[in-house]
CSV table of C-alpha atoms in Angstrom, one decimal:
chain,number,residue,atom,x,y,z
A,1,GLN,CA,2.0,30.3,43.5
A,2,VAL,CA,3.1,26.6,42.9
A,3,GLN,CA,-0.5,24.6,44.1
A,4,LEU,CA,-0.9,21.1,44.6
A,5,GLN,CA,-4.1,18.8,45.0
A,6,GLU,CA,-3.9,15.5,46.2
A,7,SER,CA,-7.1,13.3,45.0
A,8,GLY,CA,-7.8,9.4,45.5
A,9,THR,CA,-10.3,7.0,47.5
A,10,GLY,CA,-10.7,8.1,51.2
A,11,LEU,CA,-11.5,4.4,52.4
A,12,VAL,CA,-9.2,1.7,51.9
A,13,LYS,CA,-9.9,-2.0,52.8
A,14,PRO,CA,-7.1,-3.5,55.0
A,15,SER,CA,-4.4,-5.4,52.7
A,16,GLN,CA,-5.7,-3.4,49.7
A,17,MET,CA,-3.3,-0.9,48.0
A,18,LEU,CA,-3.2,2.8,48.9
A,19,SER,CA,-3.4,5.0,46.0
A,20,LEU,CA,-3.2,8.8,45.9
A,21,THR,CA,-2.3,11.5,43.1
A,22,CYS,CA,-0.9,14.9,43.9
A,23,THR,CA,-1.5,17.1,40.6
A,24,VAL,CA,0.8,20.4,40.3
A,25,SER,CA,-1.0,23.5,39.2
A,26,SER,CA,1.8,25.5,37.5
A,27,GLY,CA,5.8,24.7,36.3
A,28,SER,CA,7.1,21.7,35.5
A,29,ILE,CA,7.8,18.4,38.0
A,30,THR,CA,10.9,18.5,35.9
A,31,THR,CA,11.8,21.6,37.4
A,32,SER,CA,15.7,21.8,38.2
A,33,TYR,CA,16.4,21.1,42.0
A,34,TYR,CA,12.9,20.2,42.8
A,35,ALA,CA,11.7,17.6,44.7
A,36,TRP,CA,8.0,16.0,45.4
A,37,SER,CA,7.2,14.3,48.6
A,38,TRP,CA,4.5,12.5,50.1
A,39,ILE,CA,3.8,13.4,53.9
A,40,ARG,CA,1.2,11.8,56.1
A,41,GLN,CA,0.2,12.6,59.8
A,42,PRO,CA,-1.6,10.1,61.8
A,43,PRO,CA,-4.1,11.3,63.8
A,44,GLY,CA,-2.4,12.8,67.5
A,45,LYS,CA,1.1,11.9,66.0
A,46,GLY,CA,3.5,14.2,64.1
A,47,LEU,CA,4.3,14.3,60.3
A,48,GLU,CA,6.0,11.3,58.3
A,49,TRP,CA,8.0,12.1,55.7
A,50,MET,CA,7.3,8.7,53.0
A,51,GLY,CA,8.9,9.6,50.2
A,52,ALA,CA,9.6,11.9,47.1
A,53,ILE,CA,10.2,11.7,43.4
A,54,ALA,CA,12.8,14.3,42.8
A,55,TYR,CA,13.4,16.4,39.5
A,56,ASP,CA,15.2,14.2,37.6
A,57,GLY,CA,13.0,11.1,38.3
A,58,SER,CA,14.9,9.7,41.1
A,59,THR,CA,13.2,8.3,44.0
A,60,TYR,CA,13.6,8.4,47.8
A,61,TYR,CA,11.5,6.3,50.2
A,62,SER,CA,11.7,6.1,53.9
A,63,PRO,CA,13.4,3.0,55.0
A,64,SER,CA,10.4,2.0,57.3
A,65,LEU,CA,7.9,2.2,54.3
A,66,LYS,CA,10.4,1.7,51.2
A,67,SER,CA,9.4,-2.2,51.0
A,68,ARG,CA,5.2,-1.0,50.7
A,69,THR,CA,5.7,2.8,49.3
A,70,SER,CA,6.0,3.5,45.5
A,71,ILE,CA,6.2,6.8,44.3
A,72,SER,CA,6.1,7.6,40.2
A,73,ARG,CA,5.3,10.7,38.2
A,74,ASP,CA,3.1,11.9,34.8
A,75,THR,CA,5.4,14.7,34.0
A,76,SER,CA,2.7,15.5,30.8
A,77,LYS,CA,0.1,15.7,33.4
A,78,LYS,CA,2.2,17.0,36.1
A,79,GLN,CA,1.4,14.3,38.6
A,80,PHE,CA,3.4,12.4,41.2
A,81,SER,CA,1.2,9.3,42.7
A,82,LEU,CA,2.2,7.5,45.5
A,83,GLN,CA,1.0,3.4,45.9
A,84,LEU,CA,1.5,1.9,49.5
A,85,SER,CA,0.5,-1.6,49.5
A,86,SER,CA,-0.7,-4.1,52.4
A,87,VAL,CA,-1.9,-1.4,54.2
A,88,THR,CA,-3.5,-1.9,57.9
A,89,PRO,CA,-5.5,0.2,60.1
A,90,GLU,CA,-2.0,2.5,61.5
A,91,ASP,CA,-1.9,3.8,58.0
A,92,THR,CA,-4.7,6.0,58.7
A,93,ALA,CA,-3.5,9.3,58.1
A,94,VAL,CA,-4.0,12.7,56.5
A,95,TYR,CA,-1.7,12.4,53.4
A,96,TYR,CA,-0.5,15.4,51.9
A,97,CYS,CA,1.5,15.9,48.8
A,98,ALA,CA,4.4,18.9,49.0
A,99,GLY,CA,6.9,20.2,47.4
A,100,ALA,CA,10.4,21.4,48.5
A,101,GLY,CA,13.5,23.6,46.7
A,102,TRP,CA,17.0,24.1,46.8
A,103,PRO,CA,18.8,25.1,48.4
A,104,ASN,CA,17.6,23.4,52.0
A,105,TYR,CA,14.5,21.3,50.6
A,106,ASP,CA,12.3,22.3,53.2
A,107,HIS,CA,8.5,22.2,52.0
A,108,ASP,CA,7.2,25.4,50.4
A,109,TYR,CA,4.5,24.0,48.7
A,110,TRP,CA,1.6,21.7,50.2
A,111,GLY,CA,-1.6,20.2,49.2
A,112,GLN,CA,-4.9,20.5,51.4
A,113,GLY,CA,-4.1,17.4,52.5
A,114,THR,CA,-6.5,14.5,52.5
A,115,GLN,CA,-7.9,11.7,54.9
A,116,VAL,CA,-7.2,8.4,54.0
A,117,THR,CA,-8.9,5.6,56.5
A,118,VAL,CA,-7.9,2.2,56.5
A,119,SER,CA,-10.7,0.2,57.5
A,120,SER,CA,-12.9,-2.4,56.7
């Protein structure tokens, strides 16, 4: 069973950088046809897919967040990370990392989520 765990600061100041890391418990993040995503849920709202890094290192981003978002990976550590710049209080959300595989790329594996609050 693949397990994922988010880590990072829970409080970020406006205009600063939000940084989170997801650690994958087993397997390889380069396993063929898998993608590793960041998804968030603001309070009272639905899930928002932010972006993903695929098994071959290709990255994909939500158009609404692309200008502020960067996803990277460290394959030896089985980790992938999220950087979200210039945050505002509207970026306050529970942030999840998740894994998805072929053929439908449903997110079958989820971290527990981590609350990130943007506030002074």
